[in-house]
Amino acid sequence: MSNDSGRVKRLSLRALGQIVAEANAAKDLDEMLRVMVERIHQAMGVDVCSIYLADAQSGRHTLSATVGLRKEAVGQLVLGPQEGLIGLVASQMQPLNIGDCSHHPRFKYIPLVGEEDFNAFLGVPIIFQGTLLGVLVLQHRQSRRFTEEDVSFAVTLATQLASHIAFAKLTKTVVAPPAEENEGQWLDGIAAAPGIGIGTAVVLYQLTEMHTIPDRVVTDTEAEKAAFMRAVSAVARDLRELAESHDGQPPQQRELLGAYSMILTSNELVDATLATIDKGTWAPAALRSAVEELAHRFDVMEDPYLCERGRDIRDLGRRVMDRLMEIAGGDVAYPQETILVGEDLSPIDLIKVPTDRLRGAISERGSAFSHLAIVARTLGIPAVTALGDLPLMQLDRREIIADGYRGRLYVNPNVTVRKEFRRLAREEQELNDFLKEFRDKQAITPDGEHVAMLVNAGLAEDLPIALNAGAEGVGLYRTELLFMTQDRFPTEDQQVVLYRRVLQAFHPRPVTFRTLDIGGDKPLPYFPIYESNPFLGWRGIRISLDHPEIFETQLRALLRASEGFANAKLLIPMVSGVAELYQALTHLDKVYEELQAEGRQLDKPAVGAMIEVPSAVYQAELFARHVDFLSIGTNDLTQYLLAVDRDNERVAKLFDALHPAVLQAMFHVIRCGEQRQKPVTICGEVAGDPAAALLLLGMGARNLSVNAGEIPKIKWVITKFSRTRAQQLLHRALDMESPAAIREMLRNELEAAGFGALVRPGK
Ligand code: PEP
Ligand code: MG
């Protein structure tokens, strides 16, 4: 489209939204880019709109879509990383706005593209999470710079399009068949639990989130179609019944139900779904694509009334999906070597998979300190999280590899990659076999210091694992995990049974039960909490103190369970001030007296306070006067000291318990414990990190509570490093400025001492 004035059209936010929505509906990357340039060209009225994509490995830029330049150049024009104006935009990662580009020193004339008629040039980098994906270019004939408004609009557009381009690029990688030359293709995430897992991806989807439903191939299409039609009839019946029950209700409601029935009976949705099933797709995915296609046609309509219909279609689609899943039964068939994949996997998702089949976990969300990661470590399986938006639909049932050391996911690995990982997995198995000999040994340093190795536990399913881990007791029993697997608050008697089972299994070894620590990232399905800042909100002891009926029931159950065993200890989570401690202890006293009055023979258990909030660090000495022991929860302490959400993948790189500030805090608390002669346990994830364990040893830590799978590794390290050597390392670390420098120093130390296999894959 030629534009005589040389001015581009002013576009509304709505127009921007429509461009993004249309691009997003494209089937693949090439179609997406084509739609983008066409729509931008048309909406802005520029003479040329092009997108150059950057190649992550070579840094070269390929003209990938254009309106206005020669079509034959698409895919053919490849510029070097620094070449021409595109190279300049890319290297500076800044917009470039020039009135007459042919006079610019970096202009490069390329006859192939036919841009000699266009003078004004606006190039804007397309950046996603700090990485350059490509350059969006607008050009027009007039020799006049684009206006500031045009630039800001193009920048806004590029930021909005970036995530969609990133996702489409990723999908292209994922669906690409394995190729020998693709040796290095992987997706980067966060190493959440170490290990190598090779297996088949099983994508967990949520019914409420249609876009997570994966593609799956079926052979019995007739059965799929029958199930789908039963679901449609069931929804039609639901709608009829609803309409009848709304007789005499406001006309809008009847209208809405009428609109739903019409969509359902119009057959467009039904026919499209059946046609896709006929091609061999299972019913849920066929329904998902039919709903998306139909809804999208309404989304892009100008008329706001019609635009709203897209929402109705999605809602209706969800209702049919619910019915469909009811009919299908929702049971997942887990392959022999399953790697569980999901948008935001929970610890409960993991334990639903039979342990002998589970080889790894991949989650789009979450960090190395989320509870998913913690449970993966307990189960001894690798986990990779924070992969961003994965093309989940296409991942289901593909062969994948989870590299839990480097935080990588390989999809459809080729023969070479698979062979290499099989070797690494074998070596890992050999290491685990070697480490077994430490199971029954105590952790004693060469200079005679004993460190009590305790285990973190909390799931009924991991009790045998914890029991056989070679621990001297349970340093942290997360009782909330028991609560999370129920559908209501467990009664006092039910809790007694659960706690007694643990006490009995470990007897006479101590078990430290932490009282209910919900809120934050640990919601109970039957006790929803909606807050904009959950980690700074109602969680841990705050909830318990506000709900004495729940707290005292738990305390009574814990005391009753320990009757006759005398190996229970109690731990109070998330204490931020001494007043909370007093209140919690007052409840305990009350419950204790009540139980005694009932004639029970009870020992009062030792009580500890968790140090996981900065205020508690500064009051550690005071806390130590009032309790029997302290326990440092480094996961939350790191989160609060560094102001880094432990579950947020965007900031996960900043979350490091080896940060000098966290080290100082831990050292301070350990000294406070020594001063008051109260034991201090470290029970956060850091204690299970062999590098960090060296520093904790140097600080004088005598009790480490770690996940079951980590006990032998830490024991091995402790038996080889003297306390004196650990102190030297600690003092070097405390002089350093960044967690990265500290980590490198410790890695080198471990590598030099022959422990490299603990911090990377392979021997
Ligand atoms: C911690 O915060 O370090 C801790 C051990 O508790 P959780 O991970 O359960 O919050
Ligand atoms: Mg915590």
JSON list of C-alpha atoms in Angstrom, two decimals, residues 202-393:
[
{"chain": "A", "resi": 202, "resn": "VAL", "atom": "CA", "xyz": [3.57, -37.62, 29.50]},
{"chain": "A", "resi": 203, "resn": "VAL", "atom": "CA", "xyz": [1.99, -34.18, 29.45]},
{"chain": "A", "resi": 204, "resn": "LEU", "atom": "CA", "xyz": [-0.31, -33.40, 32.34]},
{"chain": "A", "resi": 205, "resn": "TYR", "atom": "CA", "xyz": [-3.09, -31.14, 31.35]},
{"chain": "A", "resi": 206, "resn": "GLN", "atom": "CA", "xyz": [-5.69, -29.30, 33.34]},
{"chain": "A", "resi": 207, "resn": "LEU", "atom": "CA", "xyz": [-9.24, -29.50, 32.18]},
{"chain": "A", "resi": 208, "resn": "THR", "atom": "CA", "xyz": [-9.77, -25.89, 32.99]},
{"chain": "A", "resi": 209, "resn": "GLU", "atom": "CA", "xyz": [-6.80, -24.89, 30.83]},
{"chain": "A", "resi": 210, "resn": "MET", "atom": "CA", "xyz": [-7.77, -26.05, 27.38]},
{"chain": "A", "resi": 211, "resn": "HIS", "atom": "CA", "xyz": [-4.54, -24.93, 25.80]},
{"chain": "A", "resi": 212, "resn": "THR", "atom": "CA", "xyz": [-2.61, -27.49, 27.87]},
{"chain": "A", "resi": 213, "resn": "ILE", "atom": "CA", "xyz": [-4.43, -30.47, 26.35]},
{"chain": "A", "resi": 214, "resn": "PRO", "atom": "CA", "xyz": [-1.87, -32.36, 24.28]},
{"chain": "A", "resi": 215, "resn": "ASP", "atom": "CA", "xyz": [-2.20, -33.83, 20.82]},
{"chain": "A", "resi": 216, "resn": "ARG", "atom": "CA", "xyz": [-2.52, -37.59, 20.92]},
{"chain": "A", "resi": 217, "resn": "VAL", "atom": "CA", "xyz": [-2.90, -40.14, 18.15]},
{"chain": "A", "resi": 218, "resn": "VAL", "atom": "CA", "xyz": [-5.69, -42.75, 18.40]},
{"chain": "A", "resi": 219, "resn": "THR", "atom": "CA", "xyz": [-6.60, -45.75, 16.28]},
{"chain": "A", "resi": 220, "resn": "ASP", "atom": "CA", "xyz": [-10.14, -46.36, 17.50]},
{"chain": "A", "resi": 221, "resn": "THR", "atom": "CA", "xyz": [-11.67, -43.17, 16.10]},
{"chain": "A", "resi": 222, "resn": "GLU", "atom": "CA", "xyz": [-15.21, -44.57, 16.31]},
{"chain": "A", "resi": 223, "resn": "ALA", "atom": "CA", "xyz": [-14.94, -44.93, 20.09]},
{"chain": "A", "resi": 224, "resn": "GLU", "atom": "CA", "xyz": [-13.56, -41.38, 20.34]},
{"chain": "A", "resi": 225, "resn": "LYS", "atom": "CA", "xyz": [-16.42, -40.00, 18.27]},
{"chain": "A", "resi": 226, "resn": "ALA", "atom": "CA", "xyz": [-19.01, -41.88, 20.32]},
{"chain": "A", "resi": 227, "resn": "ALA", "atom": "CA", "xyz": [-17.53, -40.49, 23.57]},
{"chain": "A", "resi": 228, "resn": "PHE", "atom": "CA", "xyz": [-17.49, -37.00, 22.15]},
{"chain": "A", "resi": 229, "resn": "MET", "atom": "CA", "xyz": [-21.12, -37.19, 21.02]},
{"chain": "A", "resi": 230, "resn": "ARG", "atom": "CA", "xyz": [-22.16, -38.43, 24.44]},
{"chain": "A", "resi": 231, "resn": "ALA", "atom": "CA", "xyz": [-20.44, -35.41, 25.96]},
{"chain": "A", "resi": 232, "resn": "VAL", "atom": "CA", "xyz": [-22.24, -33.07, 23.54]},
{"chain": "A", "resi": 233, "resn": "SER", "atom": "CA", "xyz": [-25.62, -34.60, 24.40]},
{"chain": "A", "resi": 234, "resn": "ALA", "atom": "CA", "xyz": [-24.86, -34.31, 28.09]},
{"chain": "A", "resi": 235, "resn": "VAL", "atom": "CA", "xyz": [-24.07, -30.61, 27.76]},
{"chain": "A", "resi": 236, "resn": "ALA", "atom": "CA", "xyz": [-27.17, -30.01, 25.62]},
{"chain": "A", "resi": 237, "resn": "ARG", "atom": "CA", "xyz": [-29.19, -31.63, 28.41]},
{"chain": "A", "resi": 238, "resn": "ASP", "atom": "CA", "xyz": [-27.43, -29.50, 31.05]},
{"chain": "A", "resi": 239, "resn": "LEU", "atom": "CA", "xyz": [-28.25, -26.35, 29.10]},
{"chain": "A", "resi": 240, "resn": "ARG", "atom": "CA", "xyz": [-31.91, -27.34, 28.71]},
{"chain": "A", "resi": 241, "resn": "GLU", "atom": "CA", "xyz": [-32.21, -28.04, 32.41]},
{"chain": "A", "resi": 242, "resn": "LEU", "atom": "CA", "xyz": [-30.52, -24.77, 33.25]},
{"chain": "A", "resi": 243, "resn": "ALA", "atom": "CA", "xyz": [-32.85, -22.84, 30.94]},
{"chain": "A", "resi": 244, "resn": "GLU", "atom": "CA", "xyz": [-35.85, -24.47, 32.58]},
{"chain": "A", "resi": 245, "resn": "SER", "atom": "CA", "xyz": [-34.60, -23.69, 36.05]},
{"chain": "A", "resi": 246, "resn": "HIS", "atom": "CA", "xyz": [-34.15, -20.06, 34.91]},
{"chain": "A", "resi": 247, "resn": "ASP", "atom": "CA", "xyz": [-37.78, -19.64, 33.92]},
{"chain": "A", "resi": 248, "resn": "GLY", "atom": "CA", "xyz": [-38.82, -16.25, 35.23]},
{"chain": "A", "resi": 249, "resn": "GLN", "atom": "CA", "xyz": [-35.18, -15.13, 35.54]},
{"chain": "A", "resi": 250, "resn": "PRO", "atom": "CA", "xyz": [-33.81, -12.01, 33.81]},
{"chain": "A", "resi": 251, "resn": "PRO", "atom": "CA", "xyz": [-34.00, -12.27, 30.00]},
{"chain": "A", "resi": 252, "resn": "GLN", "atom": "CA", "xyz": [-30.19, -11.87, 29.60]},
{"chain": "A", "resi": 253, "resn": "GLN", "atom": "CA", "xyz": [-29.62, -15.20, 31.27]},
{"chain": "A", "resi": 254, "resn": "ARG", "atom": "CA", "xyz": [-32.11, -16.99, 29.06]},
{"chain": "A", "resi": 255, "resn": "GLU", "atom": "CA", "xyz": [-30.54, -15.25, 26.07]},
{"chain": "A", "resi": 256, "resn": "LEU", "atom": "CA", "xyz": [-27.11, -16.49, 27.02]},
{"chain": "A", "resi": 257, "resn": "LEU", "atom": "CA", "xyz": [-28.26, -20.07, 27.44]},
{"chain": "A", "resi": 258, "resn": "GLY", "atom": "CA", "xyz": [-30.06, -19.78, 24.12]},
{"chain": "A", "resi": 259, "resn": "ALA", "atom": "CA", "xyz": [-26.85, -18.59, 22.45]},
{"chain": "A", "resi": 260, "resn": "TYR", "atom": "CA", "xyz": [-24.94, -21.54, 23.95]},
{"chain": "A", "resi": 261, "resn": "SER", "atom": "CA", "xyz": [-27.51, -24.04, 22.72]},
{"chain": "A", "resi": 262, "resn": "MET", "atom": "CA", "xyz": [-27.39, -22.49, 19.27]},
{"chain": "A", "resi": 263, "resn": "ILE", "atom": "CA", "xyz": [-23.61, -22.77, 19.06]},
{"chain": "A", "resi": 264, "resn": "LEU", "atom": "CA", "xyz": [-23.77, -26.35, 20.25]},
{"chain": "A", "resi": 265, "resn": "THR", "atom": "CA", "xyz": [-26.51, -27.39, 17.84]},
{"chain": "A", "resi": 266, "resn": "SER", "atom": "CA", "xyz": [-25.20, -25.34, 14.90]},
{"chain": "A", "resi": 267, "resn": "ASN", "atom": "CA", "xyz": [-22.97, -28.35, 14.18]},
{"chain": "A", "resi": 268, "resn": "GLU", "atom": "CA", "xyz": [-20.00, -26.20, 13.24]},
{"chain": "A", "resi": 269, "resn": "LEU", "atom": "CA", "xyz": [-18.23, -27.15, 16.43]},
{"chain": "A", "resi": 270, "resn": "VAL", "atom": "CA", "xyz": [-19.39, -30.74, 16.33]},
{"chain": "A", "resi": 271, "resn": "ASP", "atom": "CA", "xyz": [-18.56, -31.32, 12.66]},
{"chain": "A", "resi": 272, "resn": "ALA", "atom": "CA", "xyz": [-15.13, -29.77, 12.92]},
{"chain": "A", "resi": 273, "resn": "THR", "atom": "CA", "xyz": [-14.33, -31.91, 15.96]},
{"chain": "A", "resi": 274, "resn": "LEU", "atom": "CA", "xyz": [-15.55, -35.11, 14.32]},
{"chain": "A", "resi": 275, "resn": "ALA", "atom": "CA", "xyz": [-13.54, -34.37, 11.18]},
{"chain": "A", "resi": 276, "resn": "THR", "atom": "CA", "xyz": [-10.35, -33.98, 13.21]},
{"chain": "A", "resi": 277, "resn": "ILE", "atom": "CA", "xyz": [-11.03, -37.19, 15.14]},
{"chain": "A", "resi": 278, "resn": "ASP", "atom": "CA", "xyz": [-11.43, -38.95, 11.80]},
{"chain": "A", "resi": 279, "resn": "LYS", "atom": "CA", "xyz": [-7.86, -37.99, 11.00]},
{"chain": "A", "resi": 280, "resn": "GLY", "atom": "CA", "xyz": [-6.71, -39.98, 14.05]},
{"chain": "A", "resi": 281, "resn": "THR", "atom": "CA", "xyz": [-6.63, -37.33, 16.82]},
{"chain": "A", "resi": 282, "resn": "TRP", "atom": "CA", "xyz": [-8.11, -38.10, 20.23]},
{"chain": "A", "resi": 283, "resn": "ALA", "atom": "CA", "xyz": [-11.34, -36.31, 21.05]},
{"chain": "A", "resi": 284, "resn": "PRO", "atom": "CA", "xyz": [-10.07, -33.74, 23.62]},
{"chain": "A", "resi": 285, "resn": "ALA", "atom": "CA", "xyz": [-7.44, -32.35, 21.22]},
{"chain": "A", "resi": 286, "resn": "ALA", "atom": "CA", "xyz": [-9.90, -32.38, 18.32]},
{"chain": "A", "resi": 287, "resn": "LEU", "atom": "CA", "xyz": [-12.38, -30.43, 20.42]},
{"chain": "A", "resi": 288, "resn": "ARG", "atom": "CA", "xyz": [-9.65, -28.04, 21.55]},
{"chain": "A", "resi": 289, "resn": "SER", "atom": "CA", "xyz": [-8.69, -27.12, 18.00]},
{"chain": "A", "resi": 290, "resn": "ALA", "atom": "CA", "xyz": [-12.31, -26.81, 16.84]},
{"chain": "A", "resi": 291, "resn": "VAL", "atom": "CA", "xyz": [-13.09, -24.49, 19.75]},
{"chain": "A", "resi": 292, "resn": "GLU", "atom": "CA", "xyz": [-10.00, -22.39, 19.13]},
{"chain": "A", "resi": 293, "resn": "GLU", "atom": "CA", "xyz": [-10.66, -22.06, 15.43]},
{"chain": "A", "resi": 294, "resn": "LEU", "atom": "CA", "xyz": [-14.29, -21.07, 15.86]},
{"chain": "A", "resi": 295, "resn": "ALA", "atom": "CA", "xyz": [-13.64, -18.74, 18.79]},
{"chain": "A", "resi": 296, "resn": "HIS", "atom": "CA", "xyz": [-10.84, -17.04, 16.94]},
{"chain": "A", "resi": 297, "resn": "ARG", "atom": "CA", "xyz": [-13.11, -16.12, 14.06]},
{"chain": "A", "resi": 298, "resn": "PHE", "atom": "CA", "xyz": [-15.16, -14.09, 16.54]},
{"chain": "A", "resi": 299, "resn": "ASP", "atom": "CA", "xyz": [-12.15, -12.70, 18.45]},
{"chain": "A", "resi": 300, "resn": "VAL", "atom": "CA", "xyz": [-10.99, -10.66, 15.49]},
{"chain": "A", "resi": 301, "resn": "MET", "atom": "CA", "xyz": [-14.38, -9.13, 14.69]},
{"chain": "A", "resi": 302, "resn": "GLU", "atom": "CA", "xyz": [-14.70, -5.37, 15.07]},
{"chain": "A", "resi": 303, "resn": "ASP", "atom": "CA", "xyz": [-18.21, -5.52, 16.55]},
{"chain": "A", "resi": 304, "resn": "PRO", "atom": "CA", "xyz": [-17.78, -5.81, 20.33]},
{"chain": "A", "resi": 305, "resn": "TYR", "atom": "CA", "xyz": [-20.96, -7.91, 20.62]},
{"chain": "A", "resi": 306, "resn": "LEU", "atom": "CA", "xyz": [-19.72, -10.50, 18.13]},
{"chain": "A", "resi": 307, "resn": "CYS", "atom": "CA", "xyz": [-16.25, -10.34, 19.61]},
{"chain": "A", "resi": 308, "resn": "GLU", "atom": "CA", "xyz": [-17.70, -11.50, 22.93]},
{"chain": "A", "resi": 309, "resn": "ARG", "atom": "CA", "xyz": [-19.06, -14.65, 21.27]},
{"chain": "A", "resi": 310, "resn": "GLY", "atom": "CA", "xyz": [-15.50, -16.01, 21.17]},
{"chain": "A", "resi": 311, "resn": "ARG", "atom": "CA", "xyz": [-15.65, -16.17, 24.95]},
{"chain": "A", "resi": 312, "resn": "ASP", "atom": "CA", "xyz": [-18.99, -18.03, 24.86]},
{"chain": "A", "resi": 313, "resn": "ILE", "atom": "CA", "xyz": [-17.54, -20.62, 22.52]},
{"chain": "A", "resi": 314, "resn": "ARG", "atom": "CA", "xyz": [-14.59, -21.21, 24.80]},
{"chain": "A", "resi": 315, "resn": "ASP", "atom": "CA", "xyz": [-16.85, -21.53, 27.81]},
{"chain": "A", "resi": 316, "resn": "LEU", "atom": "CA", "xyz": [-19.06, -23.97, 26.00]},
{"chain": "A", "resi": 317, "resn": "GLY", "atom": "CA", "xyz": [-15.99, -25.90, 24.84]},
{"chain": "A", "resi": 318, "resn": "ARG", "atom": "CA", "xyz": [-14.86, -26.22, 28.45]},
{"chain": "A", "resi": 319, "resn": "ARG", "atom": "CA", "xyz": [-18.23, -27.64, 29.45]},
{"chain": "A", "resi": 320, "resn": "VAL", "atom": "CA", "xyz": [-18.06, -30.27, 26.71]},
{"chain": "A", "resi": 321, "resn": "MET", "atom": "CA", "xyz": [-14.47, -31.01, 27.70]},
{"chain": "A", "resi": 322, "resn": "ASP", "atom": "CA", "xyz": [-15.49, -31.56, 31.33]},
{"chain": "A", "resi": 323, "resn": "ARG", "atom": "CA", "xyz": [-18.13, -34.04, 30.26]},
{"chain": "A", "resi": 324, "resn": "LEU", "atom": "CA", "xyz": [-15.74, -35.72, 27.88]},
{"chain": "A", "resi": 325, "resn": "MET", "atom": "CA", "xyz": [-13.18, -36.24, 30.60]},
{"chain": "A", "resi": 326, "resn": "GLU", "atom": "CA", "xyz": [-15.84, -37.65, 32.92]},
{"chain": "A", "resi": 327, "resn": "ILE", "atom": "CA", "xyz": [-16.73, -40.17, 30.24]},
{"chain": "A", "resi": 328, "resn": "ALA", "atom": "CA", "xyz": [-13.09, -40.99, 29.48]},
{"chain": "A", "resi": 329, "resn": "GLY", "atom": "CA", "xyz": [-12.32, -41.50, 33.15]},
{"chain": "A", "resi": 330, "resn": "GLY", "atom": "CA", "xyz": [-9.19, -39.33, 33.22]},
{"chain": "A", "resi": 331, "resn": "ASP", "atom": "CA", "xyz": [-6.82, -42.18, 34.10]},
{"chain": "A", "resi": 332, "resn": "VAL", "atom": "CA", "xyz": [-3.34, -41.68, 32.69]},
{"chain": "A", "resi": 333, "resn": "ALA", "atom": "CA", "xyz": [-1.49, -44.67, 31.30]},
{"chain": "A", "resi": 334, "resn": "TYR", "atom": "CA", "xyz": [2.14, -44.17, 32.29]},
{"chain": "A", "resi": 335, "resn": "PRO", "atom": "CA", "xyz": [4.76, -45.70, 29.98]},
{"chain": "A", "resi": 336, "resn": "GLN", "atom": "CA", "xyz": [7.57, -47.80, 31.46]},
{"chain": "A", "resi": 337, "resn": "GLU", "atom": "CA", "xyz": [9.95, -44.81, 31.43]},
{"chain": "A", "resi": 338, "resn": "THR", "atom": "CA", "xyz": [7.81, -41.76, 32.10]},
{"chain": "A", "resi": 339, "resn": "ILE", "atom": "CA", "xyz": [8.99, -38.19, 32.22]},
{"chain": "A", "resi": 340, "resn": "LEU", "atom": "CA", "xyz": [6.18, -36.09, 33.56]},
{"chain": "A", "resi": 341, "resn": "VAL", "atom": "CA", "xyz": [5.71, -32.76, 31.79]},
{"chain": "A", "resi": 342, "resn": "GLY", "atom": "CA", "xyz": [3.37, -29.92, 32.71]},
{"chain": "A", "resi": 343, "resn": "GLU", "atom": "CA", "xyz": [2.76, -26.24, 32.94]},
{"chain": "A", "resi": 344, "resn": "ASP", "atom": "CA", "xyz": [3.11, -26.07, 36.69]},
{"chain": "A", "resi": 345, "resn": "LEU", "atom": "CA", "xyz": [3.62, -29.53, 38.12]},
{"chain": "A", "resi": 346, "resn": "SER", "atom": "CA", "xyz": [2.92, -30.01, 41.80]},
{"chain": "A", "resi": 347, "resn": "PRO", "atom": "CA", "xyz": [4.55, -32.47, 44.20]},
{"chain": "A", "resi": 348, "resn": "ILE", "atom": "CA", "xyz": [1.27, -34.38, 44.21]},
{"chain": "A", "resi": 349, "resn": "ASP", "atom": "CA", "xyz": [1.42, -34.86, 40.43]},
{"chain": "A", "resi": 350, "resn": "LEU", "atom": "CA", "xyz": [4.78, -36.56, 40.87]},
{"chain": "A", "resi": 351, "resn": "ILE", "atom": "CA", "xyz": [3.70, -38.98, 43.52]},
{"chain": "A", "resi": 352, "resn": "LYS", "atom": "CA", "xyz": [0.73, -40.11, 41.47]},
{"chain": "A", "resi": 353, "resn": "VAL", "atom": "CA", "xyz": [3.12, -41.75, 39.00]},
{"chain": "A", "resi": 354, "resn": "PRO", "atom": "CA", "xyz": [4.28, -45.23, 40.07]},
{"chain": "A", "resi": 355, "resn": "THR", "atom": "CA", "xyz": [7.85, -44.67, 41.31]},
{"chain": "A", "resi": 356, "resn": "ASP", "atom": "CA", "xyz": [9.30, -47.52, 39.28]},
{"chain": "A", "resi": 357, "resn": "ARG", "atom": "CA", "xyz": [8.15, -45.78, 36.08]},
{"chain": "A", "resi": 358, "resn": "LEU", "atom": "CA", "xyz": [9.06, -42.19, 36.87]},
{"chain": "A", "resi": 359, "resn": "ARG", "atom": "CA", "xyz": [12.31, -41.03, 35.26]},
{"chain": "A", "resi": 360, "resn": "GLY", "atom": "CA", "xyz": [12.06, -37.26, 35.51]},
{"chain": "A", "resi": 361, "resn": "ALA", "atom": "CA", "xyz": [9.96, -34.12, 35.70]},
{"chain": "A", "resi": 362, "resn": "ILE", "atom": "CA", "xyz": [9.74, -31.12, 33.39]},
{"chain": "A", "resi": 363, "resn": "SER", "atom": "CA", "xyz": [7.76, -28.07, 34.41]},
{"chain": "A", "resi": 364, "resn": "GLU", "atom": "CA", "xyz": [7.33, -24.80, 32.55]},
{"chain": "A", "resi": 365, "resn": "ARG", "atom": "CA", "xyz": [7.04, -22.95, 35.84]},
{"chain": "A", "resi": 366, "resn": "GLY", "atom": "CA", "xyz": [8.86, -23.21, 39.13]},
{"chain": "A", "resi": 367, "resn": "SER", "atom": "CA", "xyz": [12.40, -22.87, 40.29]},
{"chain": "A", "resi": 368, "resn": "ALA", "atom": "CA", "xyz": [14.96, -25.06, 42.00]},
{"chain": "A", "resi": 369, "resn": "PHE", "atom": "CA", "xyz": [13.40, -24.19, 45.35]},
{"chain": "A", "resi": 370, "resn": "SER", "atom": "CA", "xyz": [9.80, -24.93, 44.57]},
{"chain": "A", "resi": 371, "resn": "HIS", "atom": "CA", "xyz": [8.23, -27.86, 46.35]},
{"chain": "A", "resi": 372, "resn": "LEU", "atom": "CA", "xyz": [8.18, -29.79, 43.10]},
{"chain": "A", "resi": 373, "resn": "ALA", "atom": "CA", "xyz": [11.99, -29.61, 43.02]},
{"chain": "A", "resi": 374, "resn": "ILE", "atom": "CA", "xyz": [12.22, -30.67, 46.64]},
{"chain": "A", "resi": 375, "resn": "VAL", "atom": "CA", "xyz": [10.04, -33.74, 46.10]},
{"chain": "A", "resi": 376, "resn": "ALA", "atom": "CA", "xyz": [11.93, -34.65, 42.90]},
{"chain": "A", "resi": 377, "resn": "ARG", "atom": "CA", "xyz": [15.16, -34.64, 44.89]},
{"chain": "A", "resi": 378, "resn": "THR", "atom": "CA", "xyz": [13.57, -36.82, 47.54]},
{"chain": "A", "resi": 379, "resn": "LEU", "atom": "CA", "xyz": [12.47, -39.31, 44.91]},
{"chain": "A", "resi": 380, "resn": "GLY", "atom": "CA", "xyz": [15.92, -39.14, 43.33]},
{"chain": "A", "resi": 381, "resn": "ILE", "atom": "CA", "xyz": [14.68, -38.12, 39.87]},
{"chain": "A", "resi": 382, "resn": "PRO", "atom": "CA", "xyz": [15.97, -35.23, 37.73]},
{"chain": "A", "resi": 383, "resn": "ALA", "atom": "CA", "xyz": [13.81, -32.16, 37.34]},
{"chain": "A", "resi": 384, "resn": "VAL", "atom": "CA", "xyz": [14.12, -29.25, 34.94]},
{"chain": "A", "resi": 385, "resn": "THR", "atom": "CA", "xyz": [11.90, -26.22, 35.53]},
{"chain": "A", "resi": 386, "resn": "ALA", "atom": "CA", "xyz": [11.45, -22.68, 34.28]},
{"chain": "A", "resi": 387, "resn": "LEU", "atom": "CA", "xyz": [11.47, -23.55, 30.61]},
{"chain": "A", "resi": 388, "resn": "GLY", "atom": "CA", "xyz": [9.01, -20.79, 29.80]},
{"chain": "A", "resi": 389, "resn": "ASP", "atom": "CA", "xyz": [6.09, -21.54, 27.51]},
{"chain": "A", "resi": 390, "resn": "LEU", "atom": "CA", "xyz": [6.65, -24.96, 26.02]},
{"chain": "A", "resi": 391, "resn": "PRO", "atom": "CA", "xyz": [4.65, -26.27, 23.08]},
{"chain": "A", "resi": 392, "resn": "LEU", "atom": "CA", "xyz": [3.07, -28.77, 25.47]},
{"chain": "A", "resi": 393, "resn": "MET", "atom": "CA", "xyz": [0.54, -29.97, 22.96]}
]
